[in-house]
Short mmCIF file of C-alpha atoms in Angstrom, two decimals:
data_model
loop_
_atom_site.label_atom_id
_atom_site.label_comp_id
_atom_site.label_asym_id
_atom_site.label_seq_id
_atom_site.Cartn_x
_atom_site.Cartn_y
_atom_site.Cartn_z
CA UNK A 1 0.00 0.00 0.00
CA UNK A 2 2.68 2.26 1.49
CA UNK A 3 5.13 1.30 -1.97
CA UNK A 4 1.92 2.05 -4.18
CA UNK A 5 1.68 5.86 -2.70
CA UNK A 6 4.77 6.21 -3.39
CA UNK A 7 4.76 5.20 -7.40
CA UNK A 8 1.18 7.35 -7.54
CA UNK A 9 2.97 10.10 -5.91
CA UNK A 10 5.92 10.04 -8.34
CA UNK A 11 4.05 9.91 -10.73
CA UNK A 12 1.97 12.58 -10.27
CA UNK A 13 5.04 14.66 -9.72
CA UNK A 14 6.37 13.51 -13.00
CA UNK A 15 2.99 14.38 -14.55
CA UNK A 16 2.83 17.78 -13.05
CA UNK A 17 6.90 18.53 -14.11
CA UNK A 18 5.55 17.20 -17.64
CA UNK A 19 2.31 19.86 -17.66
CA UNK A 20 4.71 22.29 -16.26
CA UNK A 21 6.98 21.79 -19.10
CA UNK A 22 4.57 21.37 -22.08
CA UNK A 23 2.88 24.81 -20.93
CA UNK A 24 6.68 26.85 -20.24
CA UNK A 25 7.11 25.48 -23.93
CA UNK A 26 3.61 26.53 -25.27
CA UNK A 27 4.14 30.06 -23.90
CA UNK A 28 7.56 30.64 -25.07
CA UNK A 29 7.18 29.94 -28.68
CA UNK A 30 3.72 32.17 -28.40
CA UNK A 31 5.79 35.13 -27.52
CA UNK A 32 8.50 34.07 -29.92
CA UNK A 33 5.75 34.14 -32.51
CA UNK A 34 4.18 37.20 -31.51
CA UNK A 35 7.75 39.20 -31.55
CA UNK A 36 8.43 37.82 -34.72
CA UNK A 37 5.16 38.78 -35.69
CA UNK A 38 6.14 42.50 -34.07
CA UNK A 39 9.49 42.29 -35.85
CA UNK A 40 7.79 41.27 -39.09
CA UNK A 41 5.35 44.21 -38.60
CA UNK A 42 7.81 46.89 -37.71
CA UNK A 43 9.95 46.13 -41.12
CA UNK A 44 7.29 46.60 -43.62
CA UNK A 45 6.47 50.06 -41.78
CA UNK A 46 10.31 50.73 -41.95
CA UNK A 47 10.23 49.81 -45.37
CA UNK A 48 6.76 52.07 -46.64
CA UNK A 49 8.09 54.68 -44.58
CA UNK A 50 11.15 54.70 -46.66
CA UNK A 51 9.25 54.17 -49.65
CA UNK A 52 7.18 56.89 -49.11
CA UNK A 53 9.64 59.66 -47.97
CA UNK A 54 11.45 58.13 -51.41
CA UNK A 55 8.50 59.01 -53.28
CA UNK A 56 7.80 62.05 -51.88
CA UNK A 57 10.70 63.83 -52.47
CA UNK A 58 11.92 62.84 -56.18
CA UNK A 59 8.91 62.88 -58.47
CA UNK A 60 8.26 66.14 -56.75
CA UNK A 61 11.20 67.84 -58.82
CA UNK A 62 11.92 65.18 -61.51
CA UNK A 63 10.62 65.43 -64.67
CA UNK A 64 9.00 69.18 -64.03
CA UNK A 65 11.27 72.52 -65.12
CA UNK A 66 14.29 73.26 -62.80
CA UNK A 67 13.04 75.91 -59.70
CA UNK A 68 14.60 79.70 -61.20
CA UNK A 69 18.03 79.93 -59.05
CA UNK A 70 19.71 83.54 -59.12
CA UNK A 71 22.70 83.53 -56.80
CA UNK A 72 26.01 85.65 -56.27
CA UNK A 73 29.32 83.74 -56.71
CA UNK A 74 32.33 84.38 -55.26
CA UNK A 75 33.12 87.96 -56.78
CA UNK A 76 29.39 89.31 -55.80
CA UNK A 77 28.27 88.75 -59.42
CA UNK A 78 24.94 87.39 -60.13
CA UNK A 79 24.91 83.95 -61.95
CA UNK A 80 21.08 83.00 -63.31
CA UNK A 81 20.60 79.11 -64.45
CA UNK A 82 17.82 80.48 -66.98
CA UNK A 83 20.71 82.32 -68.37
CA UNK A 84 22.32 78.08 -69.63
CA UNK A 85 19.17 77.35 -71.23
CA UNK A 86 20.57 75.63 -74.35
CA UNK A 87 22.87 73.62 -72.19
CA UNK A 88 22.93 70.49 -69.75
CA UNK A 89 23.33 71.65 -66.58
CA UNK A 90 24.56 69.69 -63.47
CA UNK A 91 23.59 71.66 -60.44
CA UNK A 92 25.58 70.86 -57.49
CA UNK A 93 24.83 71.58 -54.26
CA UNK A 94 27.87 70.96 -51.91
CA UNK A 95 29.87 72.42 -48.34
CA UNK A 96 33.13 72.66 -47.80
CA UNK A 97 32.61 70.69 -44.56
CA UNK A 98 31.41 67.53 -46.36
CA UNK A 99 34.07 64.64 -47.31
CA UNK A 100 32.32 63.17 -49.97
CA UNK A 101 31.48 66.62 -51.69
CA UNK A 102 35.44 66.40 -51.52
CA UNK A 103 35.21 62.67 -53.39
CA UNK A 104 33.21 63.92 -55.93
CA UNK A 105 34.36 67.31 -56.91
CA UNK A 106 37.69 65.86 -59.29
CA UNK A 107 34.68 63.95 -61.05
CA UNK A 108 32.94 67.14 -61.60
CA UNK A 109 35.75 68.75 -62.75
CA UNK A 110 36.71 66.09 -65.43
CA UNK A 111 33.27 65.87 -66.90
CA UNK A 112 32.66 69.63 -67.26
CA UNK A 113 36.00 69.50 -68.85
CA UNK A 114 35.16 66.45 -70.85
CA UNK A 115 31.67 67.58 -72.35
CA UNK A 116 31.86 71.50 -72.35
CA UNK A 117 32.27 71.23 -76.17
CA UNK A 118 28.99 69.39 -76.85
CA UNK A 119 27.38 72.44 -74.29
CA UNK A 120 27.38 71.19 -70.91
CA UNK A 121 28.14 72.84 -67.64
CA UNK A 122 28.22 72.24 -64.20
CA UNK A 123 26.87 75.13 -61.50
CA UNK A 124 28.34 74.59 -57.93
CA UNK A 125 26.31 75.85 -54.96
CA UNK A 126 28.24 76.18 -51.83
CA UNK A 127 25.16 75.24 -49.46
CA UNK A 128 27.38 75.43 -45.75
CA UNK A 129 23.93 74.76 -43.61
CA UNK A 130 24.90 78.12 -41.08
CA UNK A 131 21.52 80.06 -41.46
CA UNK A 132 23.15 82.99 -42.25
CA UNK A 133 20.56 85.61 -41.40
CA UNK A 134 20.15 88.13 -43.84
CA UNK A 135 22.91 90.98 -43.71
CA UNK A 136 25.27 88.84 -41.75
CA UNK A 137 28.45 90.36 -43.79
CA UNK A 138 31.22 88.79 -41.38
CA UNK A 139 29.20 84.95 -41.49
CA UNK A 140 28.95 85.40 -45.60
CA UNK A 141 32.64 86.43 -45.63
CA UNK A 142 33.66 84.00 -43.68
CA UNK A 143 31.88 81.42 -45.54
CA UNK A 144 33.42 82.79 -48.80
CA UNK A 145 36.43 82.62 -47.83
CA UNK A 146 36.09 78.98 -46.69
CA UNK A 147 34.68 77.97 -50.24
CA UNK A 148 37.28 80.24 -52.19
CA UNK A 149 40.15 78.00 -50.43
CA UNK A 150 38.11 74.89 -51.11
CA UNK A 151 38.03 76.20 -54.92
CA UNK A 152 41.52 76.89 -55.59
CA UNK A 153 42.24 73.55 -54.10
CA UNK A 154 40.10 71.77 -56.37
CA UNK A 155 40.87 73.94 -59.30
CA UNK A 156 36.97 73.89 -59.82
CA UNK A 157 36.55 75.81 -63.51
CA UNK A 158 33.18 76.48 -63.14
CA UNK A 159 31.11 78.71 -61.58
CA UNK A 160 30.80 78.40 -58.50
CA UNK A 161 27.80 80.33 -56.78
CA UNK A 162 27.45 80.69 -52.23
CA UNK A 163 24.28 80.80 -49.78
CA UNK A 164 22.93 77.66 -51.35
CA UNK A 165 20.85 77.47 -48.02
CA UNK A 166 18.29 79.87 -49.40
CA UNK A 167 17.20 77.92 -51.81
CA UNK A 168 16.15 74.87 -49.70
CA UNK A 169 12.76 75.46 -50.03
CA UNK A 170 12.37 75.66 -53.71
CA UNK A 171 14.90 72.60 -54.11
CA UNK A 172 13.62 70.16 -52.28
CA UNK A 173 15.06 70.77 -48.58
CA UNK A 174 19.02 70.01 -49.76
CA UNK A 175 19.07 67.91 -46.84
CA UNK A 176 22.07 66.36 -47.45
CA UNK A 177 25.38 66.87 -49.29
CA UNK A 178 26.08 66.48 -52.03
CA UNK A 179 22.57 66.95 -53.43
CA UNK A 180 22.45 67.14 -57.54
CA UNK A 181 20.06 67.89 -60.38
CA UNK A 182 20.56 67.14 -63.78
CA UNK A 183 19.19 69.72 -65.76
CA UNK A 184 18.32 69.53 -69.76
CA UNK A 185 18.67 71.61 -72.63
CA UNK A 186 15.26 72.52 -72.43
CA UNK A 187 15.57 73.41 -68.93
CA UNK A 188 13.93 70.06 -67.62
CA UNK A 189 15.54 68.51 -64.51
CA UNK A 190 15.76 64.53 -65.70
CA UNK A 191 17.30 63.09 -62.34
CA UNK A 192 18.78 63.78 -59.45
CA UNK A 193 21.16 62.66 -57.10
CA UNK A 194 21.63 62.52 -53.17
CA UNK A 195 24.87 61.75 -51.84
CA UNK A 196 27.68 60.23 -53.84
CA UNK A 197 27.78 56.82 -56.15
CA UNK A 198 30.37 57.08 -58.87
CA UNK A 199 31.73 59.14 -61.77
CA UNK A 200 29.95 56.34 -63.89
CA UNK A 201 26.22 56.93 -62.65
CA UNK A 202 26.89 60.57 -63.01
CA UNK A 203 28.62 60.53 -66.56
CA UNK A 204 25.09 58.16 -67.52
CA UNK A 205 23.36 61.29 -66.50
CA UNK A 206 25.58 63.70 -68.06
CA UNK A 207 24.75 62.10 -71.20
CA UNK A 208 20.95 61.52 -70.64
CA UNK A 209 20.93 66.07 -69.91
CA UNK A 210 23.17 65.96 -73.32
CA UNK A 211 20.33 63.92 -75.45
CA UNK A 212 23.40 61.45 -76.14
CA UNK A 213 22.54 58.67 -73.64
CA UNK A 214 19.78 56.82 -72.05
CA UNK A 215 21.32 57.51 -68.41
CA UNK B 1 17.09 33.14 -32.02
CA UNK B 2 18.79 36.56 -32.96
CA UNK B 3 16.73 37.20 -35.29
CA UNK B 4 14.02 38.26 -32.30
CA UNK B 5 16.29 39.93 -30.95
CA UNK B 6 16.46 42.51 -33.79
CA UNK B 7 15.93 46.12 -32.94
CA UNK B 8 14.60 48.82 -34.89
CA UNK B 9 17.99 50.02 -35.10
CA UNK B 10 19.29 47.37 -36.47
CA UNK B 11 16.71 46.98 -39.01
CA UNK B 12 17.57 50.58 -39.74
CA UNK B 13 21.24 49.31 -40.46
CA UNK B 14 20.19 46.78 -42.54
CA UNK B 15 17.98 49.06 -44.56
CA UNK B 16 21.17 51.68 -45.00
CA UNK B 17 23.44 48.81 -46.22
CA UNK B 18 20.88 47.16 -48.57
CA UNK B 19 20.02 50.30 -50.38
CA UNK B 20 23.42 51.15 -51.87
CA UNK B 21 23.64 48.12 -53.61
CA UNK B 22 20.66 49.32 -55.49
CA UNK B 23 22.04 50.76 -58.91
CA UNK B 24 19.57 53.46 -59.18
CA UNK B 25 20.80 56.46 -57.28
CA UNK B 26 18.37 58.92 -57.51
CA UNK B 27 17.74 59.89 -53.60
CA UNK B 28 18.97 56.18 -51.84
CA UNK B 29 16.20 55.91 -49.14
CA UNK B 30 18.24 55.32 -46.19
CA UNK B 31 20.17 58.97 -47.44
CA UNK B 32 17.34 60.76 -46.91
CA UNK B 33 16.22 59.31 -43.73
CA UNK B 34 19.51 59.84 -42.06
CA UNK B 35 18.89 63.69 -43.27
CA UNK B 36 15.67 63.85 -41.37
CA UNK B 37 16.49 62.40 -38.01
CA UNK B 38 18.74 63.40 -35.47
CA UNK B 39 22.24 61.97 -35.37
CA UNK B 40 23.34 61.88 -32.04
CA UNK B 41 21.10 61.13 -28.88
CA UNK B 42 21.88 62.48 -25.61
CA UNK B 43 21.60 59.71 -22.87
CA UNK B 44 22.37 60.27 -18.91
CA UNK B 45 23.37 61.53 -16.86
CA UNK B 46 19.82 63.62 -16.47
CA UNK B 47 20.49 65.28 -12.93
CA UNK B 48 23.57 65.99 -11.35
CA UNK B 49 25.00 67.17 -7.95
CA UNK B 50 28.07 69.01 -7.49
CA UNK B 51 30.08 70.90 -4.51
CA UNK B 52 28.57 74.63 -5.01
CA UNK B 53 31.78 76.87 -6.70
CA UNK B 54 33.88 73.68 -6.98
CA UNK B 55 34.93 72.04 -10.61
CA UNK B 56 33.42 69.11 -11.26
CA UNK B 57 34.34 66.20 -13.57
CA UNK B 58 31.02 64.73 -14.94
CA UNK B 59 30.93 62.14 -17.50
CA UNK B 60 28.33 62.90 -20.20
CA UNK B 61 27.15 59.66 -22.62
CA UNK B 62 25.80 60.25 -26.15
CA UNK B 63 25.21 57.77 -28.72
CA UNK B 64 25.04 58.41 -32.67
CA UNK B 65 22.30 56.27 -34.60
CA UNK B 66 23.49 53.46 -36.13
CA UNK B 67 25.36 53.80 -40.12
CA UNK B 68 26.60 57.03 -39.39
CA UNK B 69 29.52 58.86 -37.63
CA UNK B 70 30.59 62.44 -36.44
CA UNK B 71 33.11 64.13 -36.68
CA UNK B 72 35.80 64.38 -33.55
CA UNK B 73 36.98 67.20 -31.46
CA UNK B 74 39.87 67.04 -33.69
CA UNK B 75 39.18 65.85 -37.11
CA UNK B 76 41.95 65.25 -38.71
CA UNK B 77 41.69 68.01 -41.99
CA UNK B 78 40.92 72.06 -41.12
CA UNK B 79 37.47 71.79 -43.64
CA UNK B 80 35.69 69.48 -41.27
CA UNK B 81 34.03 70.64 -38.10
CA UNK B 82 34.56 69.52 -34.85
CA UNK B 83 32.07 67.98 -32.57
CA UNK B 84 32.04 70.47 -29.52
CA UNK B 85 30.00 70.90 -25.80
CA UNK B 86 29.05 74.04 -24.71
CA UNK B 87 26.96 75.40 -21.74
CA UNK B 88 25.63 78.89 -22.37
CA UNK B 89 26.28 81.53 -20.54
CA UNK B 90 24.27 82.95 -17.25
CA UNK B 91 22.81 78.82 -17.02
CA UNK B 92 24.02 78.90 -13.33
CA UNK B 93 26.63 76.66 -14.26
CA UNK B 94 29.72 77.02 -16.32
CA UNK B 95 31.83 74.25 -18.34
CA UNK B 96 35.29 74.75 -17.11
CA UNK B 97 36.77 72.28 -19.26
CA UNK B 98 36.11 69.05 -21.07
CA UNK B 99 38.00 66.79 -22.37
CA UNK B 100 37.02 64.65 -25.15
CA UNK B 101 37.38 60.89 -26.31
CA UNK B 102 39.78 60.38 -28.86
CA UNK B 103 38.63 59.97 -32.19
CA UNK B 104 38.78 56.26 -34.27
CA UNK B 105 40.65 55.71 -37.57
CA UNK B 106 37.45 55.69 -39.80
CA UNK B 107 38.12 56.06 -44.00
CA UNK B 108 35.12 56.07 -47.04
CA UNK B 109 35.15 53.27 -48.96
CA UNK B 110 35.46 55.75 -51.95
CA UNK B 111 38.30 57.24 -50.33
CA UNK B 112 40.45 54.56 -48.98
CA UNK B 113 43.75 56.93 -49.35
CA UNK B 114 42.00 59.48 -46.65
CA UNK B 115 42.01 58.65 -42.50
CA UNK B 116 39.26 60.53 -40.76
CA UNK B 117 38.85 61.12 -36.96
CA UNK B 118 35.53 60.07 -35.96
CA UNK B 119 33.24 58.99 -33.61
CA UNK B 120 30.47 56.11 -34.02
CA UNK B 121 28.11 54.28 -31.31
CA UNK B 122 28.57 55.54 -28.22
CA UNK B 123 31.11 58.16 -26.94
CA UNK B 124 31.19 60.25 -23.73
CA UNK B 125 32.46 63.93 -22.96
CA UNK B 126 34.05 64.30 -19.35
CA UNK B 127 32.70 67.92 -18.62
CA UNK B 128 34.10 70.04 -15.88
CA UNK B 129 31.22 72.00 -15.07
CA UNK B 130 31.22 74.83 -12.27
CA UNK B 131 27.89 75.24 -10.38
CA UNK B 132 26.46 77.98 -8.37
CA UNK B 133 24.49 77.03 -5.44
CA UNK B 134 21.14 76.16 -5.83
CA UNK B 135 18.89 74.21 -9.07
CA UNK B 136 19.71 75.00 -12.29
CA UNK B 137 17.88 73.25 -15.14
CA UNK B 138 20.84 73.82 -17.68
CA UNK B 139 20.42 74.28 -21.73
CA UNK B 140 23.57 72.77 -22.90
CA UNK B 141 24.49 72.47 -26.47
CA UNK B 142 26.23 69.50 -28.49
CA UNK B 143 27.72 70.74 -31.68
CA UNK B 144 28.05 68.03 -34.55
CA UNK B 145 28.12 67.27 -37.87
CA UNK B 146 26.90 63.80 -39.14
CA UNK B 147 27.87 61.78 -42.71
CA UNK B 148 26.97 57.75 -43.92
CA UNK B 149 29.67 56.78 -46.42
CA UNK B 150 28.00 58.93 -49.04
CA UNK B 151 26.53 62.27 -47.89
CA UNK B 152 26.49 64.43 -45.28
CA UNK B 153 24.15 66.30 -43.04
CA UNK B 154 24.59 69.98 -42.13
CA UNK B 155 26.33 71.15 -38.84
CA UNK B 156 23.62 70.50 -36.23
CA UNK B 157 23.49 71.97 -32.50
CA UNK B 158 21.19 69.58 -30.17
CA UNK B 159 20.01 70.47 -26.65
CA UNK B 160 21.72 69.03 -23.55
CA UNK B 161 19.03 69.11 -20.88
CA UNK B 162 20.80 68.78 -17.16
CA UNK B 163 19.35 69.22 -13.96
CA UNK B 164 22.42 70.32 -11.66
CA UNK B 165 22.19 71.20 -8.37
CA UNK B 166 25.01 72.86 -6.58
CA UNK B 167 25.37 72.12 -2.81
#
């Protein structure tokens, strides 16, 4: 009597540890599902989001004539783009402070040089991100002469225009550097660019704004 | 099992490294959302308490969202801007000093020639910060400028929020 207690007793422990276990198990891979669910969940918003802020910002310039730009460059004289209608235009938006404006400028500089003939030209916008207010003479001087260095040291040959910042608004927000627009000869911007890939994608495009590639 | 242990912020990673191998590159996705969020993220200490009149050291943590990195307190070429802490004036408590972490060896993978000075993940700035007796709910200022490997955000000044109380 006493030994079958005992076997009833173990085994109602080892039925309980069983229960204990099958339920511990049951609830673990439910929360493993439902965070993998959450996970799941989380990376298609991630992805719409970035989808979305995608779509939002390039069809919105793309395709639809360049926004009028009228800055000084470096000498105080006023450079117009309307004024390289007729031409392919790369507009390039870029700060001194920014390494891979620094990457990219030599490529600049060797496809101006490369396709000036067939009427292309590249527009540099020094866009430094200071919110100068307007009148600030000593910030603008200062930030002229921190682009005028960067310029000689680049040996940029074309024109190179400052307070880039005020055109954020028309241009999409220029959130980030290097920001550029490839502009037709009809005055059509046909893609655009931020941040830096290669010389290749950009050459594509230099061709596409020329009417002498698909880009 | 790692995979649930994924954060947003790694997912974010993983987003920023999928995207450049994309061969259109008309406005890369992860780009633009790096240009619309804040870089760096100010973490603790929230309060402090210091002698009254007596400099201070006080370690201060930040940490920079994942893909991208800022510049040091000495980058390594004059064009670049340094990151830089800064307590404003009249705050009832003045930054003496600080010293700042040394920057890592960090180079663009279309620049492999070039050594920056950076700093990625987390990083921490041991102000020296003077307090005048009493609660002050101080306004300090982190100055930074944030790139990925292929753009750059503008110079961007983010608000320090500490509660110090000099004793």
């Amino acid at each position: 009597m006493k030994r079958n207690t005992i076997v009833i007793g173990i085994v109602l422990v080892l039925l309980t540890i069983f229960g204990w276990a099958g339920w511990a198990n049951w609830e673990y891979r439910k929360q493993a599902a439902d965070k993998q669910h959450s996970l799941e969940a989380q990376k298609d918003q991630l992805a719409a989001d970035a989808a979305a802020s995608t779509q939002q910002y390039s069809p919105s310039l793309v395709n639809k004539p360049a926004p009028a730009l009228t800055l000084e460059d470096l000498n105080g004289n006023k450079v117009s783009l309307a004024s390289y209608k007729g031409k392919a235009v790369l507009v390039n938006f870029w700060a001194t402070w920014c390494g891979p404006c620094k990457i990219e400028t030599p490529w600049l500089v060797e496809l101006r040089n490369q396709y000036a003939s067939q009427g292309f030209e590249v527009i540099g916008i020094s866009t430094e991100g200071d919110d100068l207010a307007p009148g600030d003479t000593a910030g603008l001087a200062k930030d002229k002469a921190a682009i005028a260095k960067f310029v000689a040291a680049e040996h940029m040959p074309y024109p190179v225009l400052v307070n880039g910042d005020s055109l954020a608004d028309k241009w999409g927000g220029l959130d980030a550097m290097p920001t550029s627009f490839y502009v037709n000869r009809d005055g059509t911007i046909i893609a655009a660019q931020m941040g830096i890939t290669s010389k290749h994608d950009m050459e594509a495009y230099v061709r596409k704004a020329l009417g002498t590639g698909k880009g | 099992m790692m995979s649930m242990r994924c954060t947003p912020a790694v997912l974010l990673l993983t987003l920023a490294c999928a995207a450049p191998a994309q061969q259109a590159p008309a406005f890369d996705s992860s780009t633009r959302s790096i240009a619309k969020g804040a870089a760096v993220e100010y973490l603790f200490p929230e309060q402090i308490s210091v002698p009254a009149g007596k400099p201070t050291s006080v370690a201060l943590h930040f940490r920079i969202a994942p893909g991208l990195h800022i510049n040091s307190h000495t980058p390594k070429d004059a064009y670049l801007l340094p990151t830089t802490f800064s307590i404003p004036a009249d705050s009832g408590a003045a930054l003496k000093d600080a010293a700042y972490p040394q920057g890592t060896d960090f180079v663009l993978p279309l620049d492999p020639d070039t050594k920056l000075s950076v700093y990625t993940g987390e990083f921490t700035i041991d102000a020296h910060i003077v307090a005048e007796r009493g609660n002050h709910l101080v306004q300090a200022a982190l100055r930074y400028q944030a790139c990925n490997n292929n753009a750059c955000m503008p110079p961007k000044t983010v608000t320090v929020p500490i509660d110090v109380i000099g004793q």
